[in-house]
Coordinates of C-alpha atoms in Angstrom, one line a residue:
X1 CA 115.1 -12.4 -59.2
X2 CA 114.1 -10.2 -56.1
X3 CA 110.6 -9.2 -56.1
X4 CA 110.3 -5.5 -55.6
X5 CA 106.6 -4.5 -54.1
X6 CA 105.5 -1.6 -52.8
X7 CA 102.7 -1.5 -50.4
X8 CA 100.6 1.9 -50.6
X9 CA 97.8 3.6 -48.3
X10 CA 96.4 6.8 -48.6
X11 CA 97.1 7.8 -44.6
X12 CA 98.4 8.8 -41.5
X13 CA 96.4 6.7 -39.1
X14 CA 97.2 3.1 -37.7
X15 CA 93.6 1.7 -37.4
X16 CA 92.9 -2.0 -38.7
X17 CA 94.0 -1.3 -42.6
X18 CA 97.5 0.6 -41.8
X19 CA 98.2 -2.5 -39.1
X20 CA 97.6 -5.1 -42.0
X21 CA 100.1 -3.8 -43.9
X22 CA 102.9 -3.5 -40.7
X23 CA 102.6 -7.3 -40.1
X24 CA 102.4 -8.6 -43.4
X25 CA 105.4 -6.1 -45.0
X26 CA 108.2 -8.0 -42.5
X27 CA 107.3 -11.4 -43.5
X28 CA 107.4 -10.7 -47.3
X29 CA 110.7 -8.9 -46.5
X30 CA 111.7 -12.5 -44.5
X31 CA 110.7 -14.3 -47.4
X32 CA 112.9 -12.7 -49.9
X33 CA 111.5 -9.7 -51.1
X34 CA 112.5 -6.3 -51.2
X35 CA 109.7 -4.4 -49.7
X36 CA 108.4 -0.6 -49.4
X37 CA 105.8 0.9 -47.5
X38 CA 103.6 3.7 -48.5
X39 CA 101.7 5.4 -45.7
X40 CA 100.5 4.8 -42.1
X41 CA 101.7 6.5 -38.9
X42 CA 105.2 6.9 -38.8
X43 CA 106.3 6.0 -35.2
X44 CA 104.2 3.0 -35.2
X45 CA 104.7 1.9 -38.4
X46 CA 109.1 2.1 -38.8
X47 CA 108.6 -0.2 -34.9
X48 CA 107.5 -3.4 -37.1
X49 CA 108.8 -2.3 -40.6
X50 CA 112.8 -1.2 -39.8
X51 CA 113.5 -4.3 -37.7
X52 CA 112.8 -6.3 -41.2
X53 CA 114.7 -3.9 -43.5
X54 CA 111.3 -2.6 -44.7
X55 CA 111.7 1.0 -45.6
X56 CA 108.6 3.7 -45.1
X57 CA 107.6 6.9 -46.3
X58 CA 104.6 9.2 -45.6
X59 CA 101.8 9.7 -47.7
X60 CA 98.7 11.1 -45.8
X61 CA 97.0 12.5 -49.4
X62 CA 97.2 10.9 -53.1
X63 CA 99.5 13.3 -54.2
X64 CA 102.4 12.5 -51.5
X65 CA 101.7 8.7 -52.3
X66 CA 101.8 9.8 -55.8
X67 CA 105.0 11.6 -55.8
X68 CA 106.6 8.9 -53.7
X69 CA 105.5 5.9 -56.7
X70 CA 107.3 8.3 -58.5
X71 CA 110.5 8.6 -57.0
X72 CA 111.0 4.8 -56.7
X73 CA 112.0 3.6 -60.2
X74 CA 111.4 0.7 -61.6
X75 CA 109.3 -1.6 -59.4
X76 CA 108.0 -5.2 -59.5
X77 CA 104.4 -5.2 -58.5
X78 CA 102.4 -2.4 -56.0
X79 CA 99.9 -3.4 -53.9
X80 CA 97.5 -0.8 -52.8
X81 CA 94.9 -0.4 -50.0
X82 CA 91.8 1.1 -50.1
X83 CA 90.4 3.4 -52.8
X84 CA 92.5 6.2 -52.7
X85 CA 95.3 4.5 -53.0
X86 CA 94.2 1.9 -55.8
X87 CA 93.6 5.2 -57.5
X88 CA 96.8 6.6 -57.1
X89 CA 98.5 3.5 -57.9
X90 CA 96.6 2.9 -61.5
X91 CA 97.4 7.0 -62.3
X92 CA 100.8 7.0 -61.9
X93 CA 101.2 3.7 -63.6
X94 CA 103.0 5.4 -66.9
X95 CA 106.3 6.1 -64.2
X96 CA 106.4 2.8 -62.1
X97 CA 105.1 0.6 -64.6
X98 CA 104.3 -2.2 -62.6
X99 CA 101.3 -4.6 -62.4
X100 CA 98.9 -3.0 -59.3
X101 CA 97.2 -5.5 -57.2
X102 CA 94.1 -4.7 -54.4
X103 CA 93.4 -5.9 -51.1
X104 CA 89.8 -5.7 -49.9
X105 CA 89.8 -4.8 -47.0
X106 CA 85.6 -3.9 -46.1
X107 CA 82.3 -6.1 -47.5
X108 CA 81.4 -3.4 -49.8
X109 CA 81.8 -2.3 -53.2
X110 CA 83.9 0.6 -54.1
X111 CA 81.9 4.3 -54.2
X112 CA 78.6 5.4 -52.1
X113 CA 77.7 7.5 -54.7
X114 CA 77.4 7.3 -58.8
X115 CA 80.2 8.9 -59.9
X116 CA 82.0 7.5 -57.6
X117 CA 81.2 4.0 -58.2
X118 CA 81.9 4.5 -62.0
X119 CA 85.7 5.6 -60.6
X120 CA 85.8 2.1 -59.1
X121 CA 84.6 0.2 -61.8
X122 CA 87.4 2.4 -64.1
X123 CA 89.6 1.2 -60.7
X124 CA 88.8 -2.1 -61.2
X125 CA 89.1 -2.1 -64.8
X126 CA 93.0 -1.7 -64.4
X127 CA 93.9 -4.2 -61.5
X128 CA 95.8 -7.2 -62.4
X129 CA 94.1 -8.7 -59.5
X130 CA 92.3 -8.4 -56.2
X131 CA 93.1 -10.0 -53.0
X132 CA 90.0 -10.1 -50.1
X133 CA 90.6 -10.8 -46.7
X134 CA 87.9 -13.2 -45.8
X135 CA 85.3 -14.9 -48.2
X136 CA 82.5 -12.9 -46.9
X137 CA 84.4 -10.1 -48.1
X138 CA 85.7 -11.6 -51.4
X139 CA 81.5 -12.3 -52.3
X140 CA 80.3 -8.9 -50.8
X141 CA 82.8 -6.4 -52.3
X142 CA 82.9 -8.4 -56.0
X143 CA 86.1 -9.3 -58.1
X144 CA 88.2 -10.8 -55.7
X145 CA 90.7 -12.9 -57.3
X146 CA 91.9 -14.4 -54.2
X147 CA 91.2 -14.8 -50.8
X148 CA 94.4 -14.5 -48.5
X149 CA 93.2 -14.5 -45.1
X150 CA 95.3 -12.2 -42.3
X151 CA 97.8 -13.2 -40.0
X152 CA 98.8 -12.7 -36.3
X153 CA 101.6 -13.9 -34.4
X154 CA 101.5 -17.2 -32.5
X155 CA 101.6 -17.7 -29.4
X156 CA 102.9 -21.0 -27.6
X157 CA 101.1 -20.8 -24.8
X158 CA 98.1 -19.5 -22.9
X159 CA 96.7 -18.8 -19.7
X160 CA 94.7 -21.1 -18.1
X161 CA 90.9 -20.7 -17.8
X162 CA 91.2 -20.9 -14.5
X163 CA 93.9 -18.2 -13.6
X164 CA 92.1 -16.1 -16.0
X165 CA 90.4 -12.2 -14.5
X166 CA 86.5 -12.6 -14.5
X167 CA 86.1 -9.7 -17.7
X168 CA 84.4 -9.6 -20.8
X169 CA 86.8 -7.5 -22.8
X170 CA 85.2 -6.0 -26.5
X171 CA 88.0 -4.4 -28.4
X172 CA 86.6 -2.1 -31.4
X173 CA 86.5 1.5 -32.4
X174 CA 83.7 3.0 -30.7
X175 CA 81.6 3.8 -34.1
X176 CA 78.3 2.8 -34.8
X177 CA 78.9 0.1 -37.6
X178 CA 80.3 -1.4 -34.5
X179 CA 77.4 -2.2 -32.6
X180 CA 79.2 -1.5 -29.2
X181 CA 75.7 -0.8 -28.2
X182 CA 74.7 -4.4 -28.2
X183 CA 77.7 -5.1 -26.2
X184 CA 76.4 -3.3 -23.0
X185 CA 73.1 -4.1 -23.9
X186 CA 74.1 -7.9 -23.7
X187 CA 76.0 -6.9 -20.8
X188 CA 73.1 -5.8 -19.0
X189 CA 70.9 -8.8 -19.7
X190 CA 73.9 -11.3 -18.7
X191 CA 73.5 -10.7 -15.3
X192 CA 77.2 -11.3 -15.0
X193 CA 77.3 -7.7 -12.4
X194 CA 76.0 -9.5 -10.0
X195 CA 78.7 -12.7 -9.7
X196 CA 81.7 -10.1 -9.7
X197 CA 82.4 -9.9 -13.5
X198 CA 83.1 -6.7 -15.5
X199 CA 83.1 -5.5 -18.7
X200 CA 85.9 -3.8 -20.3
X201 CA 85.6 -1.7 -23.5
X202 CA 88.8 -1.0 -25.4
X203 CA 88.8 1.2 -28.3
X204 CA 88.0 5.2 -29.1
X205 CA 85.3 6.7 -31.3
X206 CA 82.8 9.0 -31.9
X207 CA 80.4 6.8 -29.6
X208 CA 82.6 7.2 -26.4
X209 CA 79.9 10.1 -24.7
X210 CA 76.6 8.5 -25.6
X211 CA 77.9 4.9 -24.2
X212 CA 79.1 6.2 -20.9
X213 CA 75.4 8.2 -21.0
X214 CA 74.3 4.9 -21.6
X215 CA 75.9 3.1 -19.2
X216 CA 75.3 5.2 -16.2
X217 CA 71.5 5.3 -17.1
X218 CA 71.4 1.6 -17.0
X219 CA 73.3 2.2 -13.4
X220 CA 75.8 0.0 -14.8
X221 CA 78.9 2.4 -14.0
X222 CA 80.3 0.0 -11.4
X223 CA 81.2 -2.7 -13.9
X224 CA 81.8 -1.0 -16.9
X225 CA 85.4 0.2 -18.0
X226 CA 86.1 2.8 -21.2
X227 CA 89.5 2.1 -21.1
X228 CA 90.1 4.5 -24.7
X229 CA 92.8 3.4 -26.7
X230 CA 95.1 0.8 -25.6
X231 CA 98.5 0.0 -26.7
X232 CA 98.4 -3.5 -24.2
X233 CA 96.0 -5.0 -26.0
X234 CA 97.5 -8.6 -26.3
X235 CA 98.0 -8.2 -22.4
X236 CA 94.6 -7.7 -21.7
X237 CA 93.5 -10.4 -24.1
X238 CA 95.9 -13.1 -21.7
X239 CA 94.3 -12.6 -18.8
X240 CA 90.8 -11.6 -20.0
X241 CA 87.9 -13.7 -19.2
X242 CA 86.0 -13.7 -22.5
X243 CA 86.0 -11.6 -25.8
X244 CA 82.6 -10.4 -27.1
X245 CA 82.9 -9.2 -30.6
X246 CA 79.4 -7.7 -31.7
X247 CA 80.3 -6.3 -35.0
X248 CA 77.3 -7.6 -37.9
X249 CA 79.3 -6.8 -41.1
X250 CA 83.0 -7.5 -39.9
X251 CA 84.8 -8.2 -42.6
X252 CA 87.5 -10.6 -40.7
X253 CA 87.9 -9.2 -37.2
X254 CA 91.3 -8.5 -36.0
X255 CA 90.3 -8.4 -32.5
X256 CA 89.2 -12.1 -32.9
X257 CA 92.2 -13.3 -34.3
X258 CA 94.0 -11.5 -31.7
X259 CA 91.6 -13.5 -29.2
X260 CA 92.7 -16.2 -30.6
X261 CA 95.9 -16.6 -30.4
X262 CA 96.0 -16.0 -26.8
X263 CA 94.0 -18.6 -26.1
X264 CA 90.6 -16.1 -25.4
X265 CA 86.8 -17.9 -25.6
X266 CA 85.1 -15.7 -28.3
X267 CA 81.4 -15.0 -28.1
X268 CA 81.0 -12.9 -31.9
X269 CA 77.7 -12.2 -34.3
X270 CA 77.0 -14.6 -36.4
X271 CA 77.9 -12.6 -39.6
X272 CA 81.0 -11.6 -41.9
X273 CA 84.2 -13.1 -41.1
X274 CA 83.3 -14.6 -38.0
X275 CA 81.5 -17.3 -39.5
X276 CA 85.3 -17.6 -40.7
X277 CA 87.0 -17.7 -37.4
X278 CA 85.0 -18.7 -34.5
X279 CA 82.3 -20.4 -36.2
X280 CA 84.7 -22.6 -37.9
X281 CA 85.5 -24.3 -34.2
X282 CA 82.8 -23.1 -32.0
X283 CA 79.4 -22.5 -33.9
X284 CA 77.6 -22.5 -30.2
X285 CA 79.4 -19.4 -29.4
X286 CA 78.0 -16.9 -32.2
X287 CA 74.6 -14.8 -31.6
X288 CA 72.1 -13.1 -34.7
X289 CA 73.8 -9.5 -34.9
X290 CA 71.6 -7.2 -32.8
X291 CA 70.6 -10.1 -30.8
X292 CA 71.7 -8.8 -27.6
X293 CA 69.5 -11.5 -25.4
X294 CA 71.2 -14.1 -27.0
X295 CA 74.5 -12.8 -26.5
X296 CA 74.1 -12.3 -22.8
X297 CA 72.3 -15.9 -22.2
X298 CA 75.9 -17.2 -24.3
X299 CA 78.2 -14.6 -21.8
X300 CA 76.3 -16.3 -18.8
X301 CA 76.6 -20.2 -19.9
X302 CA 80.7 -19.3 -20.9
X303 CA 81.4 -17.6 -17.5
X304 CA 79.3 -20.7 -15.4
X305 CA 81.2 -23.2 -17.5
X306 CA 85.4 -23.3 -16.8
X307 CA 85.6 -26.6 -18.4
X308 CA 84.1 -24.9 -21.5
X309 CA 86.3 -21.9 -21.5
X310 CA 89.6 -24.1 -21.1
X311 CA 88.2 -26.1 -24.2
X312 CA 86.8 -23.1 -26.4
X313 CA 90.1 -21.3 -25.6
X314 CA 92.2 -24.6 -26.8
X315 CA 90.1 -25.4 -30.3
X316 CA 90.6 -21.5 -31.1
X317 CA 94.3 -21.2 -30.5
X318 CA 94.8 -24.1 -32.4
X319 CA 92.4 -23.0 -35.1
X320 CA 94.6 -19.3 -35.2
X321 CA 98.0 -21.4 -35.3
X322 CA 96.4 -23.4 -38.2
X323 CA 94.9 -21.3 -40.5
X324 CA 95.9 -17.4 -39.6
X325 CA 99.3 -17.2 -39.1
X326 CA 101.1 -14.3 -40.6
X327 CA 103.9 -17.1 -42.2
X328 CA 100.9 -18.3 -43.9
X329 CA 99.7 -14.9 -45.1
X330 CA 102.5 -13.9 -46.5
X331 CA 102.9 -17.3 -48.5
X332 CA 99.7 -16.9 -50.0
X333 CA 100.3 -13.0 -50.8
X334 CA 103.9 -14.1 -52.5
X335 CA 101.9 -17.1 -54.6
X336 CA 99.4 -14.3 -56.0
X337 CA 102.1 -12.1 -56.8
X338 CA 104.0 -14.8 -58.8
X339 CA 100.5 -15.7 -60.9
X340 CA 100.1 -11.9 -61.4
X341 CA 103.8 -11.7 -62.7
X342 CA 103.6 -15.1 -64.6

């Protein structure tokens, strides 16, 4: 019988949560189910999800997601992201009347505040299971049932270390639980200026103003790019250099995974799901979050050291095609779906 699942998210944004869903919604579909999306940005959404057969509809608030769980009948499973949406899911459970699972998407538990933590352990209370997207996530959020880690495309090849631009790219929203700061800070210390490297930061946010401030006051406007938000992203990631990911409570890193599948040397904190990713293959790269003096001494050794870029970039791409393929992702989503349903 045809699994029907509906995937559901409380928005109208494509940021890391809203792109999980777009990869992983066409390889179910490839695999045999019928599959419905819930949410995101249109436009960007319907260019991965129609190719696949996967059908969308808006929901930017509860009550559109709600009134769309409604208008779908009978249904097999729904899989909801994020709070708002598990809630909206377990509500309207009377009409669809199908088991609701969770992803976990961030390395806390549900509710900053009292009441609403005692919404997420009612939340929680009515799950038939929770996925998490890393371990680090699955032991810092609580009641994961399953860790399924995410997926990105393979690629076959890369470019070589040698033909690669002399940049450190970081690729992050420009908020503070990113810790961009520590990026130019490292930047600074790496002394990389000097031997014709640049840095290139990809990514919007509400930091955007206080970094440039930053960056000019260091006098460091001659090698740093804000390049905003980029749509080229795996482009840049070919022919970049290095990626420094200075996140200290990522809960996977897409950017990483992203890195490494094209091949890209990864200097990352040594926290979250990094310790998943790069520190599986190359433990030498990762730095003590906020340790920005170690993370430039790391940028300095990796852009002195071709041989060990060409070799960093080959265990990590081979690592990515191993373990965090989106085939793979989808397989492991399908199995907890079936043990939900058994």
């Amino acid at each position: 019988m045809t699994l029907r699942i509906v995937h559901v998210v409380c928005s109208d944004g494509f940021a890391g949560v809203e792109r999980h869903i777009a990869v992983l919604a066409p390889e179910l579909a490839r695999l045999g189910c019928e599959v419905v999306v819930i949410g995101g940005d249109g436009p960007r959404m319907r260019a991965t999800l129609d190719p696949a057969g996967v059908a969308w509809f808006p929901a930017s608030s509860r009550g559109e997601a709600a009134r769309w769980l409604a208008r779908l009948g009978r249904l097999s499973l729904v899989h909801a992201h994020m709070t708002e949406a598990e809630l909206v899911a377990v509500a309207t459970r009377t009409v669809h009347r199908a088991p609701v699972v969770a992803t976990r998407h961030f390395a806390a538990g549900r509710g900053s505040s009292a009441a609403a933590r005692w919404v997420g352990r009612r939340i929680e209370g009515r799950l038939a299971g929770q996925l998490a997207i890393s371990d680090y996530v699955a032991r810092e959020s609580g009641g994961a049932t399953w860790t399924v880690h995410p997926g990105v495309p393979v690629q076959e090849s890369r470019v070589p270390a040698a033909e690669r631009d002399r940049t450190v790219l970081v690729v992050q929203r420009l908020e503070p639980e990113k810790s961009t700061r520590t990026a130019v800070d490292a930047w600074a210390r790496s002394g990389l200026a000097e031997q014709g490297w640049r840095l290139r930061l990809a990514g919007e946010g509400s930091e955007r103003a206080s970094i440039e401030k930053d960056v000019a006051d260091r006098g460091l406007g001659d090698t740093v790019e804000l390049l905003g938000a980029r749509d080229d992203v795996a482009e840049l990631m070919r022919g970049g250099g290095i990626l420094l990911a200075p996140t200290p409570r990522e809960g996977l890193g897409l950017a990483v995974l992203e890195a490494m599948a094209a091949g890209l040397p990864v200097v990352a904190s040594a926290s979250g799901g990094h310790d998943e990713t790069v520190g599986a293959v190359t433990p030498d790269n990762l730095f003590a979050p906020g340790d920005a003096e170690t993370a430039g001494r790391l940028l300095r050794e990796r852009a002195s050291d071709l041989a060990r870029r060409e070799r960093d970039g080959d265990l990590l791409q081979r690592h990515q095609q191993a373990a965090f393929t989106v085939r793979r992702q989808a397989q492991e989503t399908l199995r907890a779906y079936q043990q939900v349903l058994a």
